[in-house]
CSV table of C-alpha atoms in Angstrom, one decimal:
chain,number,residue,atom,x,y,z
A,293,MET,CA,0.0,0.0,0.0
A,294,PHE,CA,2.6,2.6,1.1
A,295,PRO,CA,4.9,2.2,-2.0
A,296,ARG,CA,1.9,2.9,-4.2
A,297,MET,CA,1.1,6.0,-2.2
A,298,VAL,CA,4.6,7.3,-2.6
A,299,LEU,CA,4.5,6.6,-6.3
A,300,LEU,CA,1.1,8.4,-6.6
A,301,VAL,CA,2.5,11.6,-4.9
A,302,ALA,CA,5.6,11.5,-7.0
A,303,CYS,CA,3.6,11.2,-10.2
A,304,LEU,CA,1.4,14.2,-9.3
A,305,ALA,CA,4.4,16.3,-8.4
A,306,CYS,CA,6.2,15.4,-11.7
A,307,ALA,CA,3.0,16.2,-13.7
A,308,ALA,CA,2.7,19.6,-12.0
A,309,LEU,CA,6.3,20.4,-12.6
A,310,ALA,CA,6.0,19.6,-16.2
A,311,LEU,CA,3.3,22.3,-16.5
A,312,ASP,CA,5.3,25.0,-14.8
A,313,ASP,CA,9.1,25.5,-14.9
A,314,SER,CA,8.9,27.6,-11.7
A,315,GLY,CA,8.4,24.5,-9.6
A,316,PHE,CA,10.6,23.7,-6.6
A,317,ALA,CA,11.1,21.2,-3.8
A,318,TYR,CA,9.6,21.9,-0.4
A,319,PHE,CA,10.8,20.8,3.0
A,320,GLU,CA,9.3,21.6,6.5
A,321,VAL,CA,9.9,20.7,10.1
A,322,SER,CA,7.5,21.6,12.9
A,323,LEU,CA,7.9,21.2,16.7
A,324,GLY,CA,5.2,21.9,19.3
A,325,GLY,CA,2.7,20.5,21.6
A,326,HIS,CA,-0.7,18.8,21.3
A,327,TYR,CA,-3.8,17.6,23.1
A,328,ALA,CA,-5.0,14.0,22.3
A,329,SER,CA,-8.2,12.1,22.9
A,330,TYR,CA,-8.6,8.5,22.1
A,331,SER,CA,-11.4,5.9,22.7
A,332,ILE,CA,-12.4,2.5,21.5
A,333,LYS,CA,-15.1,0.0,22.3
A,334,THR,CA,-16.9,-3.1,20.9
A,335,GLU,CA,-20.7,-3.6,20.7
A,336,SER,CA,-22.0,-6.6,22.5
A,337,PHE,CA,-22.7,-9.6,20.4
A,338,THR,CA,-25.9,-10.7,22.3
A,339,HIS,CA,-26.7,-7.5,24.3
A,340,TRP,CA,-27.4,-9.7,27.3
A,341,TYR,CA,-25.5,-9.4,30.6
A,342,HIS,CA,-25.8,-11.1,34.0
A,343,ASP,CA,-27.0,-8.7,36.7
A,344,THR,CA,-25.3,-10.1,39.8
A,345,GLU,CA,-27.4,-8.1,42.3
A,346,ARG,CA,-30.7,-9.5,40.9
A,347,ASP,CA,-29.0,-12.7,39.7
A,348,GLU,CA,-30.8,-12.6,36.3
A,349,MET,CA,-30.0,-12.0,32.7
A,350,VAL,CA,-30.9,-8.5,31.4
A,351,TYR,CA,-31.1,-7.2,27.8
A,352,ASP,CA,-29.4,-3.9,27.1
A,353,GLU,CA,-29.5,-2.5,23.5
A,354,ASP,CA,-26.5,-0.2,24.2
A,355,LEU,CA,-24.3,-2.8,25.9
A,356,MET,CA,-20.6,-2.3,25.0
A,357,TYR,CA,-17.5,-4.3,25.9
A,358,ASP,CA,-13.7,-3.7,26.1
A,359,ILE,CA,-14.1,0.1,26.7
A,360,PHE,CA,-10.8,1.9,26.6
A,361,SER,CA,-10.2,5.7,26.6
A,362,PHE,CA,-7.2,8.0,26.8
A,363,GLU,CA,-6.8,11.7,27.3
A,364,GLY,CA,-3.6,13.6,27.5
A,365,GLY,CA,-1.0,15.7,25.7
A,366,GLY,CA,2.6,16.3,25.1
A,367,PRO,CA,5.2,17.2,22.4
A,368,MET,CA,4.8,16.5,18.7
A,369,LEU,CA,7.2,16.5,15.8
A,370,GLY,CA,6.2,16.9,12.1
A,371,VAL,CA,8.2,16.6,8.9
A,372,GLN,CA,6.8,17.4,5.4
A,373,ALA,CA,8.5,17.0,2.1
A,374,GLY,CA,7.1,17.5,-1.4
A,375,PHE,CA,7.0,19.5,-4.6
A,376,SER,CA,5.4,22.8,-5.6
A,377,PRO,CA,4.3,23.3,-9.2
A,378,GLY,CA,4.7,27.0,-8.8
A,379,GLU,CA,3.6,29.4,-6.1
A,380,ARG,CA,0.4,28.3,-4.5
A,381,PHE,CA,0.3,24.5,-4.1
A,382,VAL,CA,2.6,21.9,-2.5
A,383,PHE,CA,2.0,18.2,-3.0
A,384,LEU,CA,3.6,16.5,0.0
A,385,LEU,CA,4.4,13.5,2.1
A,386,ASP,CA,3.6,14.0,5.8
A,387,PHE,CA,5.4,12.3,8.8
A,388,GLY,CA,4.6,12.9,12.4
A,389,LEU,CA,5.3,11.7,15.9
A,390,PHE,CA,3.0,12.3,18.8
A,391,VAL,CA,4.0,11.7,22.5
A,392,SER,CA,1.1,11.9,24.9
A,393,ILE,CA,1.1,11.7,28.7
A,394,GLY,CA,-2.2,11.3,30.3
A,395,ASP,CA,-4.8,9.0,31.9
A,396,SER,CA,-6.1,5.8,30.4
A,397,ARG,CA,-9.4,4.3,31.6
A,398,TYR,CA,-10.8,0.8,31.1
A,399,LYS,CA,-14.1,-1.0,31.8
A,400,LEU,CA,-14.9,-4.5,31.0
A,401,TYR,CA,-18.4,-3.5,29.8
A,402,SER,CA,-20.6,-0.5,30.0
A,403,ARG,CA,-22.8,-1.8,32.9
A,404,ASP,CA,-19.7,-2.5,35.0
A,405,LYS,CA,-19.4,-0.1,38.0
A,406,ASP,CA,-15.6,-0.7,38.3
A,407,GLU,CA,-13.4,1.5,36.2
A,408,TYR,CA,-9.6,1.1,36.1
A,409,ALA,CA,-7.4,4.2,35.5
A,410,GLU,CA,-3.7,4.7,35.3
A,411,THR,CA,-1.2,7.2,33.9
A,412,GLU,CA,0.2,6.2,30.5
A,413,VAL,CA,2.7,7.5,28.0
A,414,MET,CA,1.4,6.9,24.5
A,415,VAL,CA,3.7,7.2,21.4
A,416,ARG,CA,1.9,7.4,18.1
A,417,PRO,CA,3.6,7.8,14.7
A,418,LEU,CA,1.7,9.2,11.7
A,419,PHE,CA,2.2,8.9,7.9
A,420,GLY,CA,0.2,10.7,5.2
A,421,PHE,CA,0.1,12.4,1.9
A,422,GLY,CA,-1.8,15.4,0.7
A,423,LEU,CA,-1.8,19.0,-0.4
A,424,LYS,CA,-0.9,22.4,1.1
A,425,VAL,CA,-2.3,25.7,-0.4
A,426,PHE,CA,-0.9,29.2,-0.2
A,427,PRO,CA,-3.9,31.3,-1.5
A,428,PHE,CA,-2.5,34.8,-1.2
A,429,THR,CA,1.1,34.5,-2.5
A,430,SER,CA,2.7,36.4,-5.4
A,431,LYS,CA,5.7,35.8,-7.6
A,432,ASN,CA,7.8,38.0,-5.3
A,433,SER,CA,6.9,35.9,-2.3
A,434,ALA,CA,6.3,32.3,-3.2
A,435,LEU,CA,5.0,30.2,-0.2
A,436,TYR,CA,4.8,33.4,1.9
A,437,GLY,CA,1.8,34.1,4.1
A,438,LEU,CA,-1.2,32.2,5.2
A,439,PHE,CA,-1.7,28.6,4.2
A,440,ALA,CA,-4.1,25.7,4.7
A,441,GLY,CA,-3.7,22.0,4.0
A,442,THR,CA,-5.0,18.5,4.5
A,443,THR,CA,-3.6,15.0,4.3
A,444,LEU,CA,-5.0,11.5,4.2
A,445,SER,CA,-3.2,10.0,7.1
A,446,PHE,CA,-2.6,6.7,9.0
A,447,MET,CA,-1.8,6.8,12.7
A,448,TRP,CA,-0.4,3.8,14.5
A,449,SER,CA,-1.6,2.9,18.0
A,450,ASP,CA,0.7,2.5,21.0
A,451,ASN,CA,-1.4,-0.6,21.8
A,452,GLN,CA,-1.9,0.4,25.5
A,453,TRP,CA,-5.3,-1.4,25.4
A,454,GLU,CA,-3.4,-4.7,25.0
A,455,ASN,CA,-2.5,-4.4,28.7
A,456,TYR,CA,-6.2,-5.2,29.4
A,457,GLY,CA,-6.5,-8.2,27.2
A,458,MET,CA,-8.2,-6.3,24.4
A,459,GLU,CA,-7.7,-7.1,20.7
A,460,TYR,CA,-8.1,-4.3,18.2
A,461,CYS,CA,-6.4,-3.3,14.9
A,462,ASP,CA,-3.3,-1.3,15.7
A,463,PHE,CA,-3.7,1.6,13.3
A,464,ASP,CA,-6.2,4.4,12.6
A,465,VAL,CA,-7.0,6.0,9.3
A,466,GLY,CA,-8.4,9.5,8.8
A,467,PHE,CA,-7.5,13.1,8.0
A,468,LYS,CA,-5.2,15.8,9.3
A,469,PHE,CA,-6.0,19.4,8.7
A,470,GLU,CA,-3.6,22.3,9.2
A,471,ALA,CA,-3.5,26.1,8.9
A,472,GLY,CA,-0.9,28.7,9.7
A,473,LYS,CA,1.4,31.4,8.4
A,474,LEU,CA,5.0,31.6,7.2
A,475,TRP,CA,7.3,34.6,7.1
A,476,SER,CA,10.3,34.8,4.7
A,477,ILE,CA,13.7,35.3,6.4
A,478,SER,CA,15.7,34.8,3.2
A,479,GLU,CA,15.2,33.7,-0.4
A,480,HIS,CA,15.0,30.0,0.5
A,481,TYR,CA,13.9,29.9,4.2
A,482,LEU,CA,10.7,30.7,6.1
A,483,VAL,CA,9.5,30.5,9.7
A,484,GLY,CA,6.1,30.6,11.2
A,485,PHE,CA,3.5,28.6,13.1
A,486,THR,CA,1.1,25.8,12.3
A,487,LEU,CA,-2.3,24.8,13.9
A,488,THR,CA,-3.2,21.1,13.3
A,489,ALA,CA,-6.3,19.0,13.9
A,490,GLY,CA,-6.5,15.3,13.3
A,491,PHE,CA,-9.6,13.0,13.1
A,492,HIS,CA,-9.1,9.3,12.7
A,493,VAL,CA,-11.1,6.1,13.1
A,494,THR,CA,-9.8,2.7,14.1
A,495,ALA,CA,-9.3,0.5,11.0
A,496,ALA,CA,-11.2,-2.8,10.7
A,497,GLY,CA,-9.0,-5.7,11.8
A,498,PRO,CA,-8.9,-9.3,10.6
A,499,ASN,CA,-11.4,-10.4,13.2
A,500,ASN,CA,-14.4,-10.8,10.8
A,501,GLU,CA,-12.3,-13.0,8.5
A,502,GLU,CA,-11.4,-15.4,11.3
A,503,TYR,CA,-14.6,-15.4,13.4
A,504,GLY,CA,-17.3,-13.5,11.5
A,505,ASP,CA,-20.0,-11.3,13.1
A,506,ASP,CA,-22.5,-14.2,13.3
A,507,ARG,CA,-20.2,-16.6,15.3
A,508,PHE,CA,-20.6,-17.1,19.0
A,509,ARG,CA,-18.4,-19.4,21.0
A,510,ILE,CA,-19.3,-20.5,24.6
A,511,GLY,CA,-16.5,-19.5,27.0
A,512,GLU,CA,-14.9,-17.0,24.6
A,513,ASN,CA,-15.3,-13.3,24.1
A,514,PRO,CA,-16.3,-12.6,20.4
A,515,LYS,CA,-13.4,-10.9,18.6
A,516,ARG,CA,-15.2,-8.3,16.6
A,517,ASP,CA,-14.3,-4.9,15.0
A,518,PRO,CA,-14.8,-1.9,17.2
A,519,VAL,CA,-17.7,0.5,16.9
A,520,ASP,CA,-17.4,2.5,13.7
A,521,GLU,CA,-16.9,6.1,14.8
A,522,TRP,CA,-14.3,8.9,14.7
A,523,ASN,CA,-12.6,7.9,18.0
A,524,ASN,CA,-9.2,9.6,17.7
A,525,PHE,CA,-8.7,13.3,17.9
A,526,HIS,CA,-5.7,15.6,18.3
A,527,LEU,CA,-5.2,19.3,18.3
A,528,GLY,CA,-1.8,21.0,18.2
A,529,LEU,CA,0.2,24.2,17.8
A,530,SER,CA,3.8,24.2,16.6
A,531,LEU,CA,6.6,26.4,15.4
A,532,THR,CA,7.5,25.7,11.8
A,533,ALA,CA,10.6,26.1,9.7
A,534,ALA,CA,10.4,25.6,6.0
A,535,SER,CA,12.7,25.8,2.9
A,536,LYS,CA,12.1,25.9,-0.8
A,537,LEU,CA,14.9,24.4,-3.0
A,538,PHE,CA,14.8,25.6,-6.6
């Protein structure tokens, strides 16, 4: 999958450069801090649970199992590299690393009164490809000023939920959006700031292939994909240094 992504971006960049001889290579490094929120859960297969106080089985339409959540923040590092066909667009590859310190919480199922919490350090790398736009530039100030961009991105999990015996796919897929401003300090170098926001959803794992949604085994928890929702969010602010290489 990833080699084909790289090839696609390279082809787009080459096509753009062929249309405009003013194209150049672009490189950027960002360092800052971020807030992260992450949650994951699985819908019950039968929606029945045993009420120990009443000693009877009870049906709950909203019953969930293996409920894990994390909230925290910390430093983040971003690297982008790509090609600009002229003055307003950059086709890029996006790499990131997010280190979050915060509290993780776990419940066996939604009706459970006991919740387990502990402080965790979560490290999550990111890879993506996309487009950055500089709408107000001129020939005298290429890539100078306000910008906005978006990338299709893949974010790997730190698998903290495995500490609780949970089985989920270990990466998320979604989008990262960014906006900011750059100021030119020389012909080839710029500095500024970047605001980022990421929204990701846990990818479907191989559970359905092995077990299937309609399989139930006595004495075993059904291994099913998590609830399909945007369950991973991060918001960050960073200082950015960029260069354009003609």
